[in-house]
Short mmCIF file of C-alpha atoms in Angstrom, two decimals:
data_model
loop_
_atom_site.label_atom_id
_atom_site.label_comp_id
_atom_site.label_asym_id
_atom_site.label_seq_id
_atom_site.Cartn_x
_atom_site.Cartn_y
_atom_site.Cartn_z
CA MET X 1 -24.56 104.36 49.01
CA LYS X 2 -23.28 105.83 52.26
CA LEU X 3 -20.57 103.88 54.04
CA LEU X 4 -21.53 104.84 57.58
CA THR X 5 -24.61 106.10 59.37
CA PHE X 6 -24.15 107.98 62.61
CA ALA X 7 -27.24 108.07 64.79
CA VAL X 8 -27.10 110.84 67.39
CA PRO X 9 -29.93 110.74 69.95
CA CYS X 10 -30.33 114.26 71.34
CA TYR X 11 -32.30 115.44 74.34
CA ASN X 12 -31.81 119.01 75.59
CA SER X 13 -28.36 118.89 74.01
CA GLN X 14 -27.96 122.50 72.90
CA ALA X 15 -24.93 123.09 75.12
CA TYR X 16 -22.71 120.41 73.58
CA MET X 17 -24.21 118.77 70.47
CA GLU X 18 -22.44 121.05 68.00
CA HIS X 19 -19.02 119.77 69.05
CA CYS X 20 -20.25 116.22 68.43
CA VAL X 21 -21.75 116.99 65.01
CA GLU X 22 -18.74 119.00 63.82
CA THR X 23 -16.43 116.03 64.37
CA LEU X 24 -18.79 113.64 62.55
CA LEU X 25 -19.06 116.00 59.57
CA GLU X 26 -15.37 115.35 58.92
CA GLY X 27 -16.49 112.05 57.41
CA GLY X 28 -17.74 114.01 54.40
CA ASP X 29 -20.09 112.52 51.84
CA ASP X 30 -19.26 108.96 52.91
CA VAL X 31 -21.33 109.41 56.07
CA GLU X 32 -24.85 110.33 56.97
CA ILE X 33 -25.71 111.83 60.32
CA ILE X 34 -29.20 111.24 61.70
CA LEU X 35 -29.95 113.67 64.51
CA VAL X 36 -32.88 112.43 66.58
CA ASP X 37 -34.45 115.26 68.58
CA ASP X 38 -36.11 113.32 71.40
CA GLY X 39 -38.75 115.85 72.42
CA SER X 40 -36.19 118.41 73.59
CA LYS X 41 -37.38 121.51 75.42
CA ASP X 42 -34.45 123.72 74.46
CA ASP X 43 -32.93 124.71 71.09
CA THR X 44 -31.73 121.18 70.24
CA GLY X 45 -34.31 120.79 67.43
CA ALA X 46 -33.47 124.16 65.91
CA ILE X 47 -29.74 123.40 65.94
CA ALA X 48 -30.41 120.05 64.27
CA ASP X 49 -32.55 121.68 61.58
CA ARG X 50 -29.83 124.23 60.92
CA TYR X 51 -27.30 121.46 60.27
CA ALA X 52 -29.75 119.66 57.96
CA ALA X 53 -30.26 122.84 55.95
CA GLN X 54 -26.53 123.50 55.75
CA TYR X 55 -25.57 119.88 54.89
CA PRO X 56 -28.61 118.42 53.11
CA ASP X 57 -26.66 115.49 51.63
CA ILE X 58 -25.21 114.45 55.00
CA VAL X 59 -27.51 115.45 57.86
CA ARG X 60 -31.09 114.30 58.40
CA VAL X 61 -33.29 115.15 61.37
CA VAL X 62 -35.99 113.21 63.16
CA HIS X 63 -38.24 115.10 65.57
CA GLN X 64 -40.10 112.74 67.88
CA GLU X 65 -42.05 112.77 71.09
CA ASN X 66 -39.83 111.83 73.98
CA GLY X 67 -39.10 108.09 73.72
CA GLY X 68 -35.72 107.87 75.42
CA HIS X 69 -32.27 106.97 74.17
CA GLY X 70 -33.35 103.55 72.91
CA GLU X 71 -36.03 104.95 70.64
CA GLY X 72 -33.48 107.39 69.26
CA VAL X 73 -31.29 104.42 68.33
CA ASN X 74 -34.32 102.63 66.84
CA GLN X 75 -35.29 105.64 64.74
CA GLY X 76 -31.79 105.93 63.37
CA LEU X 77 -31.67 102.24 62.48
CA ARG X 78 -35.02 102.38 60.70
CA ARG X 79 -33.79 105.22 58.48
CA ALA X 80 -30.12 104.32 58.09
CA GLN X 81 -28.79 104.22 54.53
CA GLY X 82 -25.19 103.46 55.48
CA LEU X 83 -23.55 100.08 55.08
CA TYR X 84 -22.49 100.37 58.74
CA TYR X 85 -24.25 101.84 61.75
CA LYS X 86 -22.74 103.71 64.69
CA VAL X 87 -24.42 105.39 67.66
CA VAL X 88 -22.78 108.51 69.09
CA ASP X 89 -24.22 110.24 72.13
CA SER X 90 -24.65 113.98 71.70
CA ASP X 91 -22.20 114.88 74.48
CA ASP X 92 -19.47 112.64 73.04
CA TRP X 93 -17.44 113.05 69.88
CA ALA X 94 -15.21 111.29 67.35
CA ASP X 95 -11.49 111.66 66.85
CA VAL X 96 -11.20 113.21 63.40
CA ASP X 97 -7.99 111.48 62.30
CA ALA X 98 -9.33 108.12 63.44
CA LEU X 99 -12.60 108.77 61.62
CA ARG X 100 -10.78 109.23 58.31
CA LYS X 101 -8.93 105.94 58.79
CA VAL X 102 -12.17 104.15 59.67
CA ILE X 103 -13.87 105.49 56.54
CA ALA X 104 -11.00 104.23 54.39
CA LYS X 105 -11.32 100.77 55.96
CA LEU X 106 -15.10 100.70 55.53
CA ARG X 107 -14.57 101.55 51.87
CA GLU X 108 -12.43 98.40 51.60
CA PHE X 109 -15.15 96.37 53.32
CA SER X 110 -17.75 97.68 50.88
CA GLN X 111 -15.83 96.06 48.01
CA MET X 112 -15.92 92.62 49.64
CA GLU X 113 -18.37 89.97 48.48
CA GLN X 114 -19.44 89.61 52.13
CA PRO X 115 -18.58 92.75 54.10
CA VAL X 116 -17.27 92.34 57.65
CA ASP X 117 -20.05 92.18 60.25
CA MET X 118 -18.44 94.26 63.00
CA LEU X 119 -15.58 96.73 63.23
CA VAL X 120 -14.09 97.42 66.67
CA CYS X 121 -12.04 100.48 67.68
CA ASN X 122 -10.86 101.86 71.01
CA TYR X 123 -12.73 104.43 73.07
CA VAL X 124 -11.44 107.01 75.52
CA TYR X 125 -12.96 108.02 78.86
CA GLU X 126 -12.72 111.82 79.02
CA HIS X 127 -13.11 112.52 82.76
CA VAL X 128 -14.35 116.07 83.31
CA GLU X 129 -13.76 116.09 87.07
CA ASP X 130 -9.99 115.61 87.05
CA GLN X 131 -9.26 116.29 83.36
CA THR X 132 -7.80 112.83 82.83
CA GLN X 133 -8.17 110.29 80.05
CA LYS X 134 -8.32 106.51 80.07
CA VAL X 135 -8.06 104.57 76.83
CA MET X 136 -9.91 101.27 76.53
CA ARG X 137 -8.20 99.17 73.87
CA TYR X 138 -8.38 95.52 72.81
CA THR X 139 -4.88 94.66 71.63
CA ASN X 140 -4.78 91.74 74.09
CA VAL X 141 -8.08 90.32 72.80
CA PHE X 142 -8.26 90.75 69.04
CA PRO X 143 -5.92 90.17 66.11
CA GLN X 144 -5.12 93.48 64.45
CA ASN X 145 -5.70 94.64 60.89
CA ARG X 146 -7.18 91.44 59.51
CA VAL X 147 -10.57 89.75 59.37
CA PHE X 148 -11.08 87.16 62.11
CA THR X 149 -13.81 85.13 63.85
CA TRP X 150 -14.87 84.55 67.46
CA ASP X 151 -12.75 81.39 67.54
CA GLU X 152 -9.61 83.55 67.31
CA ILE X 153 -10.23 85.98 70.17
CA GLY X 154 -8.26 86.08 73.42
CA ARG X 155 -9.47 86.70 76.96
CA PHE X 156 -10.99 90.00 78.03
CA ARG X 157 -9.69 91.49 81.27
CA PRO X 158 -12.23 91.92 84.12
CA SER X 159 -12.66 95.63 83.38
CA GLN X 160 -12.68 95.21 79.61
CA TYR X 161 -15.90 94.99 77.63
CA LEU X 162 -17.20 95.87 74.22
CA LEU X 163 -19.39 98.93 74.67
CA MET X 164 -21.57 100.85 72.27
CA HIS X 165 -18.65 103.27 71.96
CA SER X 166 -16.32 100.65 70.48
CA VAL X 167 -18.46 98.92 67.85
CA PHE X 168 -19.57 99.57 64.28
CA TYR X 169 -22.19 97.03 63.19
CA ARG X 170 -23.14 96.20 59.64
CA THR X 171 -26.57 97.80 59.34
CA GLN X 172 -28.35 94.83 57.80
CA LEU X 173 -27.03 92.56 60.55
CA LEU X 174 -28.75 94.71 63.18
CA ARG X 175 -31.97 94.65 61.21
CA GLY X 176 -31.70 90.94 60.56
CA CYS X 177 -31.30 90.05 64.24
CA GLY X 178 -34.44 91.99 65.10
CA LEU X 179 -32.81 94.56 67.37
CA GLU X 180 -35.44 96.82 68.94
CA LEU X 181 -34.56 98.74 72.09
CA PRO X 182 -37.20 99.54 74.73
CA LYS X 183 -38.55 103.06 75.04
CA HIS X 184 -38.13 105.30 78.08
CA THR X 185 -35.28 103.17 79.41
CA PHE X 186 -31.72 104.13 80.22
CA TYR X 187 -28.76 101.73 79.87
CA VAL X 188 -30.13 100.18 76.66
CA ASP X 189 -26.67 100.53 75.12
CA ASN X 190 -25.91 97.26 76.90
CA ILE X 191 -28.61 95.51 74.88
CA PHE X 192 -27.36 97.18 71.71
CA VAL X 193 -23.86 95.77 72.11
CA TYR X 194 -24.86 92.36 73.56
CA GLN X 195 -27.86 91.03 71.66
CA PRO X 196 -26.37 91.07 68.13
CA LEU X 197 -23.08 89.35 69.05
CA PRO X 198 -23.99 85.72 68.15
CA PHE X 199 -25.12 86.94 64.73
CA VAL X 200 -21.66 88.39 64.05
CA LYS X 201 -19.54 85.97 62.00
CA THR X 202 -16.60 88.17 61.00
CA LEU X 203 -14.81 90.96 62.88
CA TYR X 204 -12.04 93.47 62.29
CA TYR X 205 -10.11 95.45 64.94
CA MET X 206 -8.28 98.75 64.45
CA ASP X 207 -6.11 100.01 67.29
CA LEU X 208 -7.48 103.55 66.94
CA ASP X 209 -8.77 105.83 69.71
CA PHE X 210 -11.94 106.65 67.81
CA TYR X 211 -14.67 107.44 70.32
CA ARG X 212 -14.30 110.10 73.01
CA TYR X 213 -16.65 109.35 75.89
CA PHE X 214 -17.37 112.43 78.00
CA ILE X 215 -17.98 111.43 81.61
CA GLY X 216 -18.49 113.22 84.91
CA ARG X 217 -21.57 115.44 84.48
CA ALA X 218 -23.72 115.37 87.62
CA ASP X 219 -26.89 114.50 85.68
CA GLN X 220 -25.28 111.75 83.60
CA SER X 221 -27.03 108.37 83.59
CA VAL X 222 -23.88 106.62 84.91
CA ASN X 223 -23.59 108.90 87.95
CA GLU X 224 -23.97 106.69 91.06
CA GLN X 225 -26.85 108.60 92.64
CA VAL X 226 -28.66 108.74 89.31
CA MET X 227 -28.19 104.98 88.84
CA VAL X 228 -29.70 104.24 92.23
CA LYS X 229 -32.78 106.28 91.33
CA ARG X 230 -33.05 104.50 87.96
CA VAL X 231 -32.26 101.01 89.18
CA ASP X 232 -35.60 99.67 87.90
CA GLN X 233 -34.47 100.54 84.38
CA GLN X 234 -31.18 98.75 84.98
CA LEU X 235 -33.19 95.70 86.08
CA ARG X 236 -35.36 95.87 82.96
CA VAL X 237 -32.29 95.92 80.71
CA THR X 238 -30.66 93.05 82.60
CA ARG X 239 -33.76 90.87 82.27
CA ILE X 240 -33.96 91.58 78.54
CA MET X 241 -30.34 90.48 78.24
CA ILE X 242 -31.05 87.28 80.19
CA ASP X 243 -33.89 86.51 77.79
CA SER X 244 -32.05 87.43 74.59
CA HIS X 245 -29.85 84.33 74.30
CA ASN X 246 -29.40 80.80 75.63
CA LEU X 247 -25.74 80.92 76.57
CA ARG X 248 -25.45 77.14 76.34
CA SER X 249 -26.55 77.29 72.71
CA VAL X 250 -24.08 80.09 72.05
CA ALA X 251 -21.33 77.98 73.65
CA ALA X 252 -22.10 75.09 71.31
CA GLN X 253 -21.28 77.36 68.37
CA HIS X 254 -18.71 79.78 69.80
CA ARG X 255 -17.18 78.82 73.14
CA ARG X 256 -15.04 81.95 73.46
CA LEU X 257 -17.91 84.26 72.62
CA SER X 258 -20.11 82.48 75.15
CA ARG X 259 -17.48 83.00 77.84
CA TYR X 260 -17.37 86.70 77.08
CA MET X 261 -21.18 87.02 77.06
CA PHE X 262 -21.39 85.16 80.37
CA ASN X 263 -18.94 87.63 81.91
CA TYR X 264 -20.81 90.60 80.46
CA LEU X 265 -24.12 89.37 81.84
CA SER X 266 -22.43 88.66 85.16
CA MET X 267 -21.21 92.26 85.23
CA MET X 268 -24.78 93.48 84.62
CA MET X 269 -26.09 91.28 87.44
CA THR X 270 -23.37 92.67 89.73
CA ILE X 271 -24.19 96.30 88.92
CA SER X 272 -27.91 95.69 89.45
CA SER X 273 -27.23 93.95 92.77
CA VAL X 274 -24.87 96.63 94.06
CA PHE X 275 -27.21 99.52 93.33
CA LEU X 276 -30.09 97.72 94.98
CA ILE X 277 -27.83 97.23 98.01
CA ILE X 278 -26.91 100.94 97.98
CA ASP X 279 -30.63 101.73 98.03
CA GLY X 280 -30.87 99.43 101.02
CA SER X 281 -34.65 99.46 101.45
CA PRO X 282 -36.48 96.18 102.07
CA GLU X 283 -38.19 96.67 98.70
CA ALA X 284 -34.86 97.06 96.90
CA LEU X 285 -33.33 94.02 98.59
CA GLY X 286 -36.44 92.08 97.61
CA LYS X 287 -35.93 93.12 93.99
CA LYS X 288 -32.36 91.81 94.18
CA THR X 289 -33.65 88.42 95.29
CA GLU X 290 -36.29 88.47 92.53
CA LEU X 291 -33.68 89.20 89.87
CA TRP X 292 -31.50 86.27 90.87
CA GLU X 293 -34.51 83.99 91.15
CA TYR X 294 -35.51 85.03 87.64
CA LEU X 295 -32.12 83.97 86.33
CA ARG X 296 -32.44 80.67 88.21
CA THR X 297 -35.79 79.91 86.52
CA VAL X 298 -34.20 80.58 83.12
CA ASP X 299 -31.08 78.42 83.71
CA SER X 300 -30.21 77.06 87.13
CA GLY X 301 -26.72 76.04 86.02
CA ILE X 302 -25.86 79.52 84.76
CA TYR X 303 -27.40 80.92 87.96
CA HIS X 304 -25.16 78.90 90.28
CA LYS X 305 -22.00 79.54 88.27
CA MET X 306 -22.72 83.25 88.00
CA LYS X 307 -23.77 83.80 91.61
CA TYR X 308 -20.98 81.93 93.33
CA ARG X 309 -18.10 81.55 90.86
CA SER X 310 -17.90 84.82 88.95
CA ILE X 311 -17.59 88.56 89.52
CA SER X 312 -21.23 88.53 90.64
CA ALA X 313 -20.17 86.96 93.93
CA VAL X 314 -19.16 90.52 94.87
CA GLY X 315 -22.83 91.48 95.00
CA ASN X 316 -23.89 88.40 96.95
CA PHE X 317 -21.95 88.47 100.21
CA PRO X 318 -24.38 87.44 102.98
CA GLY X 319 -25.70 89.68 105.74
CA TYR X 320 -25.47 93.37 106.51
CA GLN X 321 -21.66 93.41 106.72
CA GLY X 322 -21.48 91.47 103.47
CA ARG X 323 -23.62 94.09 101.75
CA LYS X 324 -21.39 96.87 103.07
CA LEU X 325 -18.36 95.01 101.73
CA SER X 326 -20.03 94.66 98.33
CA VAL X 327 -20.50 98.42 98.08
CA ARG X 328 -16.94 99.15 99.24
CA LEU X 329 -15.49 96.79 96.64
CA TYR X 330 -17.62 98.31 93.89
CA ARG X 331 -16.49 101.83 94.76
CA LEU X 332 -12.88 100.72 94.95
CA ALA X 333 -13.16 99.17 91.47
CA ARG X 334 -14.75 102.38 90.18
CA ARG X 335 -11.81 104.45 91.47
CA ILE X 336 -9.24 102.05 90.02
CA TYR X 337 -10.81 101.48 86.63
CA LYS X 338 -12.59 104.88 86.38
CA PHE X 339 -15.56 103.46 84.50
CA ASN X 340 -18.00 106.13 85.75
#
């Protein structure tokens, strides 16, 4: 049995996917790499097939009609043979030394009667524009080098979240919680890292800079102008997250996890609100109102707490000047924390 499945959704990735794959191959026979060619129009599919021919015991290829990043993740999960599942975008890569240490730890987990549900490692923003790096680590949140539960976690800082880049899920946990990402939708990585959390019972954190997150390409989905154009997809993801869990029920089981999930959802509501404000059209501002009203119909208590007593207040200052202030604060936070 493979210890770890890497799913690599690829769309027109010929310029950079080889760097990604070469780092993952350092996992050797303990890993499988599923390259999902998402209807690419360049040589992505041919490059993927070449790797599969060269490494038949490690690399598998899925050629599909264009379904978006989420369907690439779905396809990988349907076919995964590894005990653990990790998504790596084709323009990102893994730190080779960290990968070897992760494999050794997963081998320990595989010998346990009940393997750990989720492994967390650090990720690194690799900023192409100014050639700088920013490491996102969790030493203030998680105990290190031992199995723990949600009841033992500390407080996340305002800029600190678990992202797709930082998590390794046990494959059967993802299947068991019914994870299915929507097609033709960007930003589904937020669903991937949010929806399974209440199903996770045991965690393990390694203070390793495993995932290298390339950021700064003009066409990247987290570019501000691109996000404004795709704001409807951001709204779709946010609504799915609202619907995925009753946070009061989560709080009854895991108070600290519920607090984190509330803050994560609040961050998503803030991002959606700010980009609708940047659009500035009457239609966009109407969509902002509709989103908050949707949350209110789901849980009025969560709505009031989130809108007026959390980070989401940033996206809800009243009037024209309030909206301008919201955008200025968002852009200031982006420069400070360098999250896109």
